[in-house]
mmCIF file of C-alpha atoms in Angstrom:
data_model
loop_
_atom_site.group_PDB
_atom_site.id
_atom_site.type_symbol
_atom_site.label_atom_id
_atom_site.label_comp_id
_atom_site.label_asym_id
_atom_site.label_seq_id
_atom_site.Cartn_x
_atom_site.Cartn_y
_atom_site.Cartn_z
ATOM 1 C CA THR A 1124 7.054 -48.673 -39.867
ATOM 2 C CA ASN A 1125 6.725 -52.452 -40.029
ATOM 3 C CA GLU A 1126 5.312 -52.595 -36.495
ATOM 4 C CA LEU A 1127 2.719 -49.979 -37.412
ATOM 5 C CA ARG A 1128 1.777 -51.864 -40.589
ATOM 6 C CA GLY A 1129 1.237 -54.989 -38.514
ATOM 7 C CA ALA A 1130 -1.062 -53.169 -36.092
ATOM 8 C CA VAL A 1131 -3.515 -51.721 -38.613
ATOM 9 C CA ASP A 1132 -6.335 -53.236 -40.642
ATOM 10 C CA GLU A 1133 -5.086 -51.759 -43.878
ATOM 11 C CA HIS A 1134 -1.952 -49.917 -44.963
ATOM 12 C CA ILE A 1135 -1.915 -47.787 -48.086
ATOM 13 C CA VAL A 1136 0.842 -45.813 -49.757
ATOM 14 C CA ILE A 1137 0.068 -42.592 -51.571
ATOM 15 C CA PRO A 1138 3.100 -41.571 -53.608
ATOM 16 C CA ALA A 1139 3.974 -37.886 -53.408
ATOM 17 C CA THR A 1140 3.895 -37.843 -57.208
ATOM 18 C CA SER A 1141 0.266 -39.016 -57.360
ATOM 19 C CA GLY A 1142 -1.198 -35.515 -57.223
ATOM 20 C CA LEU A 1143 -3.404 -33.729 -54.740
ATOM 21 C CA ARG A 1144 -6.809 -34.719 -56.143
ATOM 22 C CA PHE A 1145 -5.882 -38.419 -56.245
ATOM 23 C CA ALA A 1146 -4.548 -38.303 -52.661
ATOM 24 C CA GLN A 1147 -7.662 -36.503 -51.380
ATOM 25 C CA GLU A 1148 -9.996 -39.001 -53.040
ATOM 26 C CA ARG A 1149 -7.969 -41.990 -51.876
ATOM 27 C CA ILE A 1150 -7.989 -40.838 -48.233
ATOM 28 C CA ALA A 1151 -11.625 -39.691 -48.279
ATOM 29 C CA GLN A 1152 -12.878 -43.111 -49.389
ATOM 30 C CA TYR A 1153 -11.922 -44.523 -45.974
ATOM 31 C CA HIS A 1154 -14.249 -42.175 -44.017
ATOM 32 C CA LEU A 1155 -11.638 -41.794 -41.276
ATOM 33 C CA ASP A 1156 -12.495 -40.748 -37.757
ATOM 34 C CA VAL A 1157 -9.022 -39.273 -37.211
ATOM 35 C CA LEU A 1158 -6.314 -38.275 -39.660
ATOM 36 C CA VAL A 1159 -2.895 -37.777 -38.076
ATOM 37 C CA PHE A 1160 -0.278 -35.585 -39.726
ATOM 38 C CA CYS A 1161 3.193 -36.211 -38.321
ATOM 39 C CA GLU A 1162 4.274 -32.895 -39.767
ATOM 40 C CA ILE A 1163 3.066 -30.301 -42.231
ATOM 41 C CA GLY A 1164 5.414 -28.216 -44.264
ATOM 42 C CA MET A 1165 8.160 -30.606 -45.293
ATOM 43 C CA ASN A 1166 6.182 -31.862 -48.264
ATOM 44 C CA THR A 1167 3.800 -29.856 -50.424
ATOM 45 C CA LEU A 1168 1.350 -32.740 -50.754
ATOM 46 C CA THR A 1169 0.811 -33.099 -47.004
ATOM 47 C CA TYR A 1170 0.616 -29.334 -46.641
ATOM 48 C CA PHE A 1171 -2.211 -29.026 -49.153
ATOM 49 C CA LEU A 1172 -3.991 -32.157 -47.881
ATOM 50 C CA ALA A 1173 -4.522 -30.295 -44.603
ATOM 51 C CA PHE A 1174 -6.815 -27.811 -46.364
ATOM 52 C CA ALA A 1175 -9.402 -30.535 -47.061
ATOM 53 C CA ARG A 1176 -11.734 -32.138 -44.509
ATOM 54 C CA LEU A 1177 -10.606 -35.755 -44.987
ATOM 55 C CA ALA A 1178 -11.628 -37.102 -41.559
ATOM 56 C CA ARG A 1179 -14.002 -36.196 -38.741
ATOM 57 C CA ARG A 1180 -11.018 -34.840 -36.821
ATOM 58 C CA SER A 1181 -7.434 -34.116 -37.761
ATOM 59 C CA MET A 1182 -4.362 -33.708 -35.627
ATOM 60 C CA LEU A 1183 -0.820 -32.584 -36.131
ATOM 61 C CA PHE A 1184 2.249 -33.721 -34.238
ATOM 62 C CA TRP A 1185 5.337 -31.593 -33.852
ATOM 63 C CA GLY A 1186 7.387 -32.770 -36.843
ATOM 64 C CA HIS A 1187 7.626 -29.038 -37.360
ATOM 65 C CA ALA A 1188 7.138 -27.657 -33.894
ATOM 66 C CA VAL A 1189 4.959 -24.762 -34.986
ATOM 67 C CA THR A 1190 1.318 -24.309 -35.833
ATOM 68 C CA SER A 1191 0.182 -25.222 -39.320
ATOM 69 C CA GLY A 1192 -1.771 -21.969 -39.437
ATOM 70 C CA ILE A 1193 -4.517 -23.952 -41.192
ATOM 71 C CA SER A 1194 -7.654 -23.825 -39.088
ATOM 72 C CA GLN A 1195 -11.254 -24.437 -40.000
ATOM 73 C CA LEU A 1196 -12.062 -21.656 -37.546
ATOM 74 C CA ASN A 1197 -10.963 -19.260 -40.289
ATOM 75 C CA ALA A 1198 -13.704 -20.554 -42.598
ATOM 76 C CA PRO A 1199 -17.088 -18.831 -42.831
ATOM 77 C CA GLU A 1200 -19.407 -20.129 -40.100
ATOM 78 C CA ASP A 1201 -21.980 -21.632 -42.497
ATOM 79 C CA ILE A 1202 -19.381 -23.988 -44.068
ATOM 80 C CA ARG A 1203 -17.023 -24.438 -41.122
ATOM 81 C CA GLU A 1204 -17.826 -28.150 -40.627
ATOM 82 C CA LEU A 1205 -16.999 -28.806 -44.294
ATOM 83 C CA ALA A 1206 -13.821 -26.764 -44.308
ATOM 84 C CA GLY A 1207 -10.441 -28.352 -43.928
ATOM 85 C CA GLY A 1208 -7.841 -27.432 -41.422
ATOM 86 C CA ILE A 1209 -6.178 -29.098 -38.496
ATOM 87 C CA ASP A 1210 -8.244 -29.523 -35.340
ATOM 88 C CA TYR A 1211 -5.559 -30.392 -32.783
ATOM 89 C CA PHE A 1212 -1.851 -29.780 -32.372
ATOM 90 C CA VAL A 1213 -0.274 -32.431 -30.122
ATOM 91 C CA SER A 1214 2.621 -31.183 -28.040
ATOM 92 C CA SER A 1215 3.917 -31.525 -24.496
ATOM 93 C CA HIS A 1216 3.919 -29.345 -21.441
ATOM 94 C CA LEU A 1217 7.709 -29.763 -21.638
ATOM 95 C CA TYR A 1218 7.842 -27.948 -24.997
ATOM 96 C CA GLU A 1219 5.382 -25.133 -24.439
ATOM 97 C CA PRO A 1220 5.468 -21.983 -22.302
ATOM 98 C CA LEU A 1221 3.629 -22.233 -19.006
ATOM 99 C CA GLU A 1222 1.206 -19.445 -19.853
ATOM 100 C CA ASN A 1223 -0.767 -18.648 -22.997
ATOM 101 C CA ALA A 1224 0.664 -21.473 -25.107
ATOM 102 C CA GLN A 1225 -2.645 -21.727 -26.991
ATOM 103 C CA ASN A 1226 -2.065 -18.224 -28.392
ATOM 104 C CA ASP A 1227 0.698 -19.610 -30.635
ATOM 105 C CA TYR A 1228 -1.570 -22.115 -32.403
ATOM 106 C CA SER A 1229 -4.469 -21.960 -34.823
ATOM 107 C CA GLU A 1230 -5.321 -25.537 -33.786
ATOM 108 C CA GLN A 1231 -6.595 -26.584 -30.366
ATOM 109 C CA LEU A 1232 -3.417 -27.303 -28.417
ATOM 110 C CA TRP A 1233 -3.374 -30.743 -26.781
ATOM 111 C CA LEU A 1234 -0.592 -31.034 -24.210
ATOM 112 C CA MET A 1235 0.654 -34.471 -23.264
ATOM 113 C CA GLN A 1236 2.823 -35.443 -20.339
ATOM 114 C CA GLY A 1237 6.390 -36.411 -21.177
ATOM 115 C CA LEU A 1238 8.300 -36.130 -24.434
ATOM 116 C CA THR A 1239 5.576 -37.613 -26.716
ATOM 117 C CA THR A 1240 8.222 -39.880 -28.257
ATOM 118 C CA CYS A 1241 9.502 -43.384 -27.707
ATOM 119 C CA PHE A 1242 12.889 -44.272 -29.123
ATOM 120 C CA PRO A 1243 14.325 -47.779 -29.004
ATOM 121 C CA LYS A 1244 17.610 -48.218 -27.212
ATOM 122 C CA PRO A 1245 20.387 -47.741 -29.802
ATOM 123 C CA ARG A 1246 22.720 -50.577 -30.669
ATOM 124 C CA ALA A 1247 26.299 -50.310 -29.549
ATOM 125 C CA PRO A 1248 28.486 -48.945 -32.364
ATOM 126 C CA ASP A 1249 30.819 -51.221 -34.294
ATOM 127 C CA TYR A 1250 34.165 -49.563 -33.626
ATOM 128 C CA SER A 1251 35.965 -51.940 -35.953
ATOM 129 C CA LEU A 1252 34.343 -50.310 -39.011
ATOM 130 C CA GLN A 1253 36.709 -48.035 -40.943
ATOM 131 C CA LYS A 1254 36.189 -45.479 -43.735
ATOM 132 C CA LEU A 1255 37.945 -47.773 -46.141
ATOM 133 C CA ASP A 1256 35.316 -50.458 -45.490
ATOM 134 C CA LEU A 1257 32.600 -48.157 -46.810
ATOM 135 C CA PHE A 1258 34.080 -45.677 -49.256
ATOM 136 C CA ASN A 1259 37.399 -47.016 -50.527
ATOM 137 C CA ILE A 1260 39.197 -43.910 -49.291
ATOM 138 C CA ALA A 1261 41.832 -44.013 -46.626
ATOM 139 C CA HIS A 1262 43.331 -40.537 -46.275
ATOM 140 C CA GLU A 1263 40.779 -37.997 -47.501
ATOM 141 C CA ARG A 1264 38.412 -36.237 -45.160
ATOM 142 C CA LEU A 1265 34.878 -37.562 -45.072
ATOM 143 C CA TYR A 1266 32.001 -35.243 -44.177
ATOM 144 C CA LEU A 1267 28.531 -36.387 -43.242
ATOM 145 C CA VAL A 1268 25.549 -34.086 -43.716
ATOM 146 C CA PRO A 1269 22.613 -36.027 -42.276
ATOM 147 C CA GLN A 1270 19.920 -33.920 -43.867
ATOM 148 C CA THR A 1271 17.303 -34.248 -46.572
ATOM 149 C CA LEU A 1272 18.777 -33.085 -49.854
ATOM 150 C CA TYR A 1273 16.081 -30.535 -50.661
ATOM 151 C CA LYS A 1274 16.864 -28.700 -47.425
ATOM 152 C CA ILE A 1275 20.406 -27.995 -48.584
ATOM 153 C CA HIS A 1276 19.753 -27.621 -52.298
ATOM 154 C CA PRO A 1277 21.216 -24.435 -53.853
ATOM 155 C CA ASP A 1278 17.725 -23.372 -55.000
ATOM 156 C CA PHE A 1279 16.965 -22.600 -51.348
ATOM 157 C CA ASP A 1280 19.999 -20.353 -50.812
#
C-alpha cells in the first residue's frame, strides 16, 4: 500500500461509512480514465459503485474470481455510454477454461499471461516465538481462523 501511495499523484481514502452518493461524487470529480476494482462483492459500497459510470473505462480483478454480472451492455442502447457496469474482467489463461471462457463473464474478459500476482518473498519464521509470548497461555489449545469476521458471523449461517 505504501509503495502504491508513493507512485501516484494523489491518494484518497473513502471510508466505507461515507455513503454511496458521497463516494460516487468524490470519485467522479477526478474524471478518471480507468477505475480498477480489485474485487466486487466483499463490500456493499464497492458493489454499488460499479453500477455508476465513474471513469471512461472500468476493470475488475479476480478478488472474487467470478463475473460481477454488472455490464453496461445490459443498459438500453440510447444510454449505454452513460450506464455503469464493469468493462473488463482481468484474469489469466491459467485460471480460465481453454474454450468459451468469455461466456462466463458479463465483462469483456482480458486474459493475461502468468498468475497476475506478484508476492514478495516471505521472511523466515521466528521459531523461537511461543504461545506464551503472545497470549499468556501455556497449555490451552489455540485456534487461528484467518478470515474476515463478517464471513464467519452467525448472521450468515
